[in-house]
CSV table of C-alpha atoms and ligand atoms in Angstrom, one decimal:
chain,number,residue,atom,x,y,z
T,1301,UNK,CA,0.0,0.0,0.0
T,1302,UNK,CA,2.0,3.0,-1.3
T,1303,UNK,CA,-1.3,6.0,-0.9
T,1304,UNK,CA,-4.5,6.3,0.4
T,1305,UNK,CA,-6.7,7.5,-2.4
T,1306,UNK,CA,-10.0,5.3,-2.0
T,1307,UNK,CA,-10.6,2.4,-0.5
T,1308,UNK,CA,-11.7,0.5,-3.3
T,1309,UNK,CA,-7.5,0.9,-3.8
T,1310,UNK,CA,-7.3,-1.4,-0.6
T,1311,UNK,CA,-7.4,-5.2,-0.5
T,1312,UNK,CA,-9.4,-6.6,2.6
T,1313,UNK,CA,-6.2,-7.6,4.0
T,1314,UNK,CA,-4.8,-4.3,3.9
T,1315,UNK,CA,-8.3,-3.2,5.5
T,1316,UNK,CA,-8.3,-5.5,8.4
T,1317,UNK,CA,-4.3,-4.6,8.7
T,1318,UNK,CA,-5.3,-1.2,9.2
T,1319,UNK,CA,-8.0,-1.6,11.8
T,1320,UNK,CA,-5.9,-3.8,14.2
T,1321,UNK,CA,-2.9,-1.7,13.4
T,1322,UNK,CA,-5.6,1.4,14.5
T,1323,UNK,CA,-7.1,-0.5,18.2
T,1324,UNK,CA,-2.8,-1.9,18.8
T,1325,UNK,CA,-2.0,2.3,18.6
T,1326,UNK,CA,-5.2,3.0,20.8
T,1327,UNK,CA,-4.5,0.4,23.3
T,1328,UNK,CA,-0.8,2.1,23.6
T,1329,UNK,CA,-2.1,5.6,23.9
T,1330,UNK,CA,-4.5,4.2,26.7
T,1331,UNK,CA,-1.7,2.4,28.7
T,1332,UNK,CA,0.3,5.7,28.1
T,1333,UNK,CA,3.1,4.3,26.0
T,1334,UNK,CA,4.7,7.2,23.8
T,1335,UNK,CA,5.9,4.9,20.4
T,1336,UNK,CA,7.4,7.1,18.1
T,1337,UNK,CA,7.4,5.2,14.8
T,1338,UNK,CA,7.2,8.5,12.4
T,1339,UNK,CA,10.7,10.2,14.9
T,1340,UNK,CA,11.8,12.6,12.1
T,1341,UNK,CA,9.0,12.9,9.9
T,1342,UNK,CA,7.0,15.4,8.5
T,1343,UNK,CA,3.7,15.4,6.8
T,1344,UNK,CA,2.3,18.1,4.8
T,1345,UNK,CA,-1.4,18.9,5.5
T,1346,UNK,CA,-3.5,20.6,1.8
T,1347,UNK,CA,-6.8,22.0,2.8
T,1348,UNK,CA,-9.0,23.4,0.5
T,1349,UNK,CA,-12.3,23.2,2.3
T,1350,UNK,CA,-12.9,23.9,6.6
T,1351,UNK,CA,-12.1,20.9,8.8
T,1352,UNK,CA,-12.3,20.5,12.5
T,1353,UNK,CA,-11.5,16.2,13.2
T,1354,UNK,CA,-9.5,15.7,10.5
T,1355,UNK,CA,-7.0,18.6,10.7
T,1356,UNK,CA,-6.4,18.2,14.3
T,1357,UNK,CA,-6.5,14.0,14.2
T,1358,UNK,CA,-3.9,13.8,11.5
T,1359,UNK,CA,-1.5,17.2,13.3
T,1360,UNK,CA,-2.1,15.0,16.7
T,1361,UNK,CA,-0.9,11.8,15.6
T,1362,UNK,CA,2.1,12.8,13.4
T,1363,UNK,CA,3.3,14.6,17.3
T,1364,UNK,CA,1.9,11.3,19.2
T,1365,UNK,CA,4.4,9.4,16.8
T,1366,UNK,CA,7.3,11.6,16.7
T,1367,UNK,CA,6.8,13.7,14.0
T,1368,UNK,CA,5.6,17.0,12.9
T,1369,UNK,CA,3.0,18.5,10.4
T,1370,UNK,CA,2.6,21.2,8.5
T,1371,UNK,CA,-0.9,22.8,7.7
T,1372,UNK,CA,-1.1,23.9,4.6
T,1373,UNK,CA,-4.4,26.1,3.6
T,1374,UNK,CA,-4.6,25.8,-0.1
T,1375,UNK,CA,-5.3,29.4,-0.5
T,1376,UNK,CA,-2.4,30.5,1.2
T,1377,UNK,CA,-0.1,28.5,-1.1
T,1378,UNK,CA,0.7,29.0,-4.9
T,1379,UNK,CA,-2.0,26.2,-5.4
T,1380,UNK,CA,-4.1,28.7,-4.6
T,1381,UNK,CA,-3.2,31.1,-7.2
T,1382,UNK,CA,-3.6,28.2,-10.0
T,1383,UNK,CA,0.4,26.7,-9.6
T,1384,UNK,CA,-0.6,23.0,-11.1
T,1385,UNK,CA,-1.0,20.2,-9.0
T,1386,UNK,CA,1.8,18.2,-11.3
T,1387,UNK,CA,4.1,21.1,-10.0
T,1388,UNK,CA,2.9,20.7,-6.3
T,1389,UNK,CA,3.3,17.3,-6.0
T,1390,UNK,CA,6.8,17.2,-7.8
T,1391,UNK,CA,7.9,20.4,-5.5
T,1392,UNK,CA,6.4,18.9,-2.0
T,1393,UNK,CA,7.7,15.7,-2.5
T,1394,UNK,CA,11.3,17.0,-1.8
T,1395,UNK,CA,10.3,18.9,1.6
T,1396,UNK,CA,7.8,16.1,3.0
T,1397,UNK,CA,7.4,12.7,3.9
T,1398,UNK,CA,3.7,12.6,3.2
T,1399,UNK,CA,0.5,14.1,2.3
T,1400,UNK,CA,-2.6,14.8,3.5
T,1401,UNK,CA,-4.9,16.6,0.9
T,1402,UNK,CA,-8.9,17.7,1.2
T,1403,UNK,CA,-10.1,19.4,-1.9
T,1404,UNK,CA,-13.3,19.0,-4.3
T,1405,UNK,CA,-11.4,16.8,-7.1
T,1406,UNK,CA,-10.6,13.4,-6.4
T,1407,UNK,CA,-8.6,13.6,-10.2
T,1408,UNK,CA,-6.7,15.9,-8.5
T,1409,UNK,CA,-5.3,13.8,-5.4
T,1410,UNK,CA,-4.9,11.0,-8.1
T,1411,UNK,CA,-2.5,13.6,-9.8
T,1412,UNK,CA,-0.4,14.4,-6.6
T,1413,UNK,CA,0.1,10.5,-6.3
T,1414,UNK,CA,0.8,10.1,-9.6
T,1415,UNK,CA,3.3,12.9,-9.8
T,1416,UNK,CA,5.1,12.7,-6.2
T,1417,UNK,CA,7.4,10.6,-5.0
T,1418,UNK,CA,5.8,10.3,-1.4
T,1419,UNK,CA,2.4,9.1,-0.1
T,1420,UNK,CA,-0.9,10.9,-0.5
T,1421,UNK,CA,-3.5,10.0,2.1
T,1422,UNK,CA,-7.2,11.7,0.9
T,1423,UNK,CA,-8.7,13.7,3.7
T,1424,UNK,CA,-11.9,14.0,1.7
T,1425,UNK,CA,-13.2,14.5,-1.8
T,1426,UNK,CA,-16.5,15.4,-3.4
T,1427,UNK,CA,-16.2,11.5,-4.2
T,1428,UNK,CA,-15.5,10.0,-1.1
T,1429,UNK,CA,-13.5,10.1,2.8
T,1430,UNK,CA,-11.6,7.2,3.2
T,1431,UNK,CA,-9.8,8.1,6.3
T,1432,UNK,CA,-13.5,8.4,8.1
T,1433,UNK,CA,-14.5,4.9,7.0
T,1434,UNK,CA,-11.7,3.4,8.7
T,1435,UNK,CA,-12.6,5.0,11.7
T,1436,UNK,CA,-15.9,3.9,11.4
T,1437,UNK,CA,-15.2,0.3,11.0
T,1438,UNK,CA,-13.0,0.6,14.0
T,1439,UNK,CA,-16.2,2.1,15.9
T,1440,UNK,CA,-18.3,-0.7,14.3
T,1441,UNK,CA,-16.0,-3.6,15.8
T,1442,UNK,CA,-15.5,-1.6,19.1
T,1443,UNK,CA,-19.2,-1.8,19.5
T,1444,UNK,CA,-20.1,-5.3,17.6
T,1445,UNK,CA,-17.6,-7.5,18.1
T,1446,UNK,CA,-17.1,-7.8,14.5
T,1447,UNK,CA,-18.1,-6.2,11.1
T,1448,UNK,CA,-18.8,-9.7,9.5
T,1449,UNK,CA,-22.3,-10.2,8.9
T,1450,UNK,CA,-23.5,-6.7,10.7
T,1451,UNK,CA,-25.6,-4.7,8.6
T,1452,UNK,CA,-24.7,-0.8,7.9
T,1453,UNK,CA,-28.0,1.3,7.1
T,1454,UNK,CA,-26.7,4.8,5.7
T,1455,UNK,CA,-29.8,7.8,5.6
T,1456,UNK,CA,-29.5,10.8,3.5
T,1457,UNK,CA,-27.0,12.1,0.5
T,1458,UNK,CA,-25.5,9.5,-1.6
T,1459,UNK,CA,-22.3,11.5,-1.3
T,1460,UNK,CA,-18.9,10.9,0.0
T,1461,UNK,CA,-19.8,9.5,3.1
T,1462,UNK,CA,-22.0,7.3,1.5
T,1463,UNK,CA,-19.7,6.1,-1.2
T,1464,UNK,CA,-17.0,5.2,1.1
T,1465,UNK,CA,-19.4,3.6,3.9
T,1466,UNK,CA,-20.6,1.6,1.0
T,1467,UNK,CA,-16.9,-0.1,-0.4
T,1468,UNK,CA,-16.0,0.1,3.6
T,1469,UNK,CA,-18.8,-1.8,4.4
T,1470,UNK,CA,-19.3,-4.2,2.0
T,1471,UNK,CA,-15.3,-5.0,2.1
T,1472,UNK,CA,-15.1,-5.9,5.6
T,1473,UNK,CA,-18.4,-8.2,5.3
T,1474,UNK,CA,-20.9,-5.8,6.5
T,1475,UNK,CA,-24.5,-5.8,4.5
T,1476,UNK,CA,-24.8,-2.1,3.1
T,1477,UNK,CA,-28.4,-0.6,2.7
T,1478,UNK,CA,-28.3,3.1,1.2
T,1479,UNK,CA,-31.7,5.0,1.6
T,1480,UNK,CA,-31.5,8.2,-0.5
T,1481,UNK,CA,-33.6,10.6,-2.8
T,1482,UNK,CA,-33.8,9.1,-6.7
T,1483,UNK,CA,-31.5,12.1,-8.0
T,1484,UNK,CA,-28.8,12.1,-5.1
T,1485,UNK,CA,-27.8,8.4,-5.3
T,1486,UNK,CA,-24.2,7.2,-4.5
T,1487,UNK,CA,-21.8,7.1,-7.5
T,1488,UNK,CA,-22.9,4.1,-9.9
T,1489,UNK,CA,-19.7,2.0,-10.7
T,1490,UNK,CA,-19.5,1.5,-6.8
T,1491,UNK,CA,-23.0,0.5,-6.8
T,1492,UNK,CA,-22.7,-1.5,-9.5
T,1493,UNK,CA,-19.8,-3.0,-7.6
T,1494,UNK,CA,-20.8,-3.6,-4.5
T,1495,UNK,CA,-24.2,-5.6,-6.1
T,1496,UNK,CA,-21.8,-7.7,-7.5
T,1497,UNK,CA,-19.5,-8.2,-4.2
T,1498,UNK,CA,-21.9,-8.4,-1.7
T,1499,UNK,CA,-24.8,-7.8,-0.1
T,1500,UNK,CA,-26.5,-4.4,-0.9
T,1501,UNK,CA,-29.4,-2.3,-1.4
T,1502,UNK,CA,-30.3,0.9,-2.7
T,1503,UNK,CA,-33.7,2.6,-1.9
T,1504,UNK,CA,-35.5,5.6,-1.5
T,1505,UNK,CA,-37.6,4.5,1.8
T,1506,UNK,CA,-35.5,5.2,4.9
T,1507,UNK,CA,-37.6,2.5,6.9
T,1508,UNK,CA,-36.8,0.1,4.6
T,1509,UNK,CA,-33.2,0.4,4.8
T,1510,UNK,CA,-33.5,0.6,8.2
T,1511,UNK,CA,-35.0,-3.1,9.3
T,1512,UNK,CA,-33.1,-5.0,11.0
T,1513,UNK,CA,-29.9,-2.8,11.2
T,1514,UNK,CA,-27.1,-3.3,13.5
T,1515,UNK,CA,-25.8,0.3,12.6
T,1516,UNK,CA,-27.3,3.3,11.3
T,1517,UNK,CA,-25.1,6.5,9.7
T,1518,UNK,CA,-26.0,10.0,8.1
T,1519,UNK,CA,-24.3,12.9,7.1
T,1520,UNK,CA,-25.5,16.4,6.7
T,1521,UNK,CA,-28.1,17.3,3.6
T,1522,UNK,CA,-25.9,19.6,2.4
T,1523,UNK,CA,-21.9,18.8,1.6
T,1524,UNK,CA,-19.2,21.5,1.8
T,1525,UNK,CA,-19.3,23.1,-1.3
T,1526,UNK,CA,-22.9,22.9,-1.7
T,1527,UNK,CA,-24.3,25.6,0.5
T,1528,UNK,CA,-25.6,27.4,-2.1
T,1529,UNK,CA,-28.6,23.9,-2.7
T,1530,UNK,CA,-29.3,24.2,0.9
T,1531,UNK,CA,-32.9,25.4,1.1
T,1532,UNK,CA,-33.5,23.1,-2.0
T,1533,UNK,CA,-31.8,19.9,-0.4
T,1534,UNK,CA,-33.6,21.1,3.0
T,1535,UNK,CA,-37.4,19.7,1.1
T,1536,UNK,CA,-35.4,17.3,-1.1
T,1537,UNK,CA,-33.9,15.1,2.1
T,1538,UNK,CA,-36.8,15.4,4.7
T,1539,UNK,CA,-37.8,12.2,4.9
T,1540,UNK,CA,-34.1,11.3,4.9
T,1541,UNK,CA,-33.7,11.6,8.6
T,1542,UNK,CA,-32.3,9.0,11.4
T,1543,UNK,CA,-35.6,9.9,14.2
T,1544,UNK,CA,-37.2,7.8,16.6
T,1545,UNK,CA,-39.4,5.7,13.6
T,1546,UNK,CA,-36.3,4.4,12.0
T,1547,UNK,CA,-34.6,3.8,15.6
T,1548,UNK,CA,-37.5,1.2,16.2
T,1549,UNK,CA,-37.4,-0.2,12.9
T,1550,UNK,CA,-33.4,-1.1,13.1
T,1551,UNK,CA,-32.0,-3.6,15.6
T,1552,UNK,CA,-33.2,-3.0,19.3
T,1553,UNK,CA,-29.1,-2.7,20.1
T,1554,UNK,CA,-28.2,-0.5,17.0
T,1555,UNK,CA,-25.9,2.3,17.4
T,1556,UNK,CA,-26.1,5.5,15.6
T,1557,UNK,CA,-23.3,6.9,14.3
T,1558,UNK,CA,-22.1,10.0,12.3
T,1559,UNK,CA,-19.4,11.8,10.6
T,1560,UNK,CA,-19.8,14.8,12.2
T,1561,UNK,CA,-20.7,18.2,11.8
T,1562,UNK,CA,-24.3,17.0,12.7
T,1563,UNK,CA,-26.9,19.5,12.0
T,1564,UNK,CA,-29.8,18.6,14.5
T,1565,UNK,CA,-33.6,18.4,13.2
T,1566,UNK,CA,-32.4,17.7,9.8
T,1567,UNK,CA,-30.3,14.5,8.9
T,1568,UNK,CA,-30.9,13.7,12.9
T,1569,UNK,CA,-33.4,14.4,15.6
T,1570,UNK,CA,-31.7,16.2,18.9
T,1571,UNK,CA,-33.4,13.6,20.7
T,1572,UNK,CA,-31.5,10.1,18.7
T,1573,UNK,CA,-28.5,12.3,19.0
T,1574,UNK,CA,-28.5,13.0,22.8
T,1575,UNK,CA,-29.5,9.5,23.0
T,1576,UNK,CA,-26.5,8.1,20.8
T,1577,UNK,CA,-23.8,11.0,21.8
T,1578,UNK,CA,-21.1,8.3,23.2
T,1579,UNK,CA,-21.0,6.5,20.2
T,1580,UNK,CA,-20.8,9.0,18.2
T,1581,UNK,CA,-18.0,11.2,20.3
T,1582,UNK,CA,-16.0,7.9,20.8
T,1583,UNK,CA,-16.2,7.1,16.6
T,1584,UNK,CA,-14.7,11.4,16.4
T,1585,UNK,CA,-12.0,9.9,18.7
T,1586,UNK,CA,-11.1,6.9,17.0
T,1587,UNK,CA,-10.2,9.2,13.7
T,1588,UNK,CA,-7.5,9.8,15.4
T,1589,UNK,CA,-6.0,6.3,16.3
T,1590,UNK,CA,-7.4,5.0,12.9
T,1591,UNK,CA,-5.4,7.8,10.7
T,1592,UNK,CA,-2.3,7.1,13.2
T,1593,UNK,CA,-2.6,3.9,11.7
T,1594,UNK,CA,-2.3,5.1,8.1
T,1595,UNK,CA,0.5,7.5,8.8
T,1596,UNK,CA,2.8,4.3,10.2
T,1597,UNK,CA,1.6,2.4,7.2
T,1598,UNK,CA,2.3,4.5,4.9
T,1599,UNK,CA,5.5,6.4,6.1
T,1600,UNK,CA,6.6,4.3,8.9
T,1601,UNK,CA,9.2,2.7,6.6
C,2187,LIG,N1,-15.8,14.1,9.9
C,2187,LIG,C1,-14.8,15.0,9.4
C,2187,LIG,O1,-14.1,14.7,8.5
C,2187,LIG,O2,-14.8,16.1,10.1
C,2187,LIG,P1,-14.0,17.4,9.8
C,2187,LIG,O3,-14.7,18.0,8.6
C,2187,LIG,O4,-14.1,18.3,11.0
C,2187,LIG,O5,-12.6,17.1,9.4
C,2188,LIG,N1,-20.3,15.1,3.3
C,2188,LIG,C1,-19.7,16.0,4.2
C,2188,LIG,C2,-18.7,15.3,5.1
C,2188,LIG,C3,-18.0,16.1,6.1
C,2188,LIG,C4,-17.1,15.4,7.0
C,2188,LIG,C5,-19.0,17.1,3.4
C,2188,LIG,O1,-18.4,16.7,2.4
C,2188,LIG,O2,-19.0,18.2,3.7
């Protein structure tokens, strides 16, 4: 594993590598042992869009291991001004050990890897947020035992989220159902793929996707870089909302989970997310372990 663009990229062993690679860090950090596997290191941190958990998870862990990072806001750089990614990539490469990018093209975090000589890790793109995923599936098996067998219900935009929770899911043996508005479905070849890898589903009835759950996910209505749909995607996802009706229809011991920012009253009631809060703050905490585990897989030698 030389990047990490998308996890469609990954085989399931280099999934289930990461994970237990991801809980091995967490259980050092909990019995205070200081292992610094990245002692010299430096990774370079693009942002093109805002970012709260994934800015400080990634700066965190490269200290935790020994390291350092840099954060780079892509409008404070020459990137910003139009200097070609090609360029970038060629220029970085020979200051840093790594990259971390977030930016609206996923053809353009494909360009740095293709045109540096160190790895790219993708902090999110309009197409999909690897780094999240991981941390999910870490959550998942934290809270399940296992991913094998479980099934994942995602509610709302079949976006990023929703693109990587369905190649996450359906790789580590989870049953992915996607309930989503007819014009905002997840990105077709990975549908088409994961109908032909596993078990999955695609509807437009939340309830539906719901039954039986062992794990239910949304993400905001609205994606960064489209606040300007807002008060259209605000009537568009409605009925696209994790409330108490699709609580009772999943599993009895489902947890709820989420990316986070959550916007309350729309993709989730206050009331599931008061009543889920611990699962959801200890999956924002596991971002970090889980992208500790990328950074000493993929610069750690
Ligand atoms: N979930 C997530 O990626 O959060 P940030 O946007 O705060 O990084
Ligand atoms: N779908 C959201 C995820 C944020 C972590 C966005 O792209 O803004």
């Amino acid at each position: 594993m030389r990047h990490l663009l998308k996890l469609s990229d990954l085989s399931k062993d280099e999934l289930f590598d990461l994970l237990y690679l991801a809980d091995k860090l967490k259980s050092e950090k909990k019995a205070g042992l200081k292992r610094h596997y990245l002692e010299g290191k430096t990774l370079g941190m693009i942002f093109s869009k805002s970012s709260t958990r994934t800015r400080v998870s990634f700066e965190v862990g490269m200290y935790e291991l020994g390291g350092s990072a840099l954060f780079l806001s892509s409008i404070d750089t020459q990137m910003g001004r139009g200097e070609p990614v090609e360029d970038t990539a060629r220029v970085l490469s020979r200051y840093l050990d790594g990259i971390m990018i977030r930016t609206y093209k996923q053809s353009d975090v494909e360009l740095l890897a293709k045109y540096g000589t160190i790895p790219i890790i993708n902090g999110l793109t309009d197409y999909c947020h690897p780094c999240q995923v991981l941390a999910d599936l870490m959550t998942i098996r934290e809270y399940k035992g296992t991913t094998k067998g479980k099934k994942l219900c995602y509610i709302g935009d079949g976006n990023n989220m929703a693109n990587s929770l369905i190649v996450g899911g359906i790789k580590s043996g989870m049953e992915v159902a996607i309930a989503c508005p007819q014009n905002h479905k997840p990105d077709a070849d990975i549908m088409k793929w994961a109908s032909e890898s596993g078990e999955f589903m695609c509807t437009e009835k939340a309830l539906e996707a719901a039954e039986n759950a062992d794990v239910l996910y949304t993400d905001v209505w609205a994606s960064m870089g489209q606040e300007g749909e807002m008060a259209q995607r605000m009537n568009e996802f409605k009925s696209y909302q994790i409330n108490n009706d699709v609580i009772k229809t999943a599993k009895r011991d489902a947890i709820v989970l989420h990316c986070l920012p959550a916007h309350r009253e729309e993709e989730i009631t206050a009331e599931v997310f008061k009543a889920h809060e611990e699962e959801i703050f200890n999956q924002a905490e596991n971002r970090l372990h889980a992208q500790k585990a990328v950074l000493v897989t993929l610069m750690g030698r």
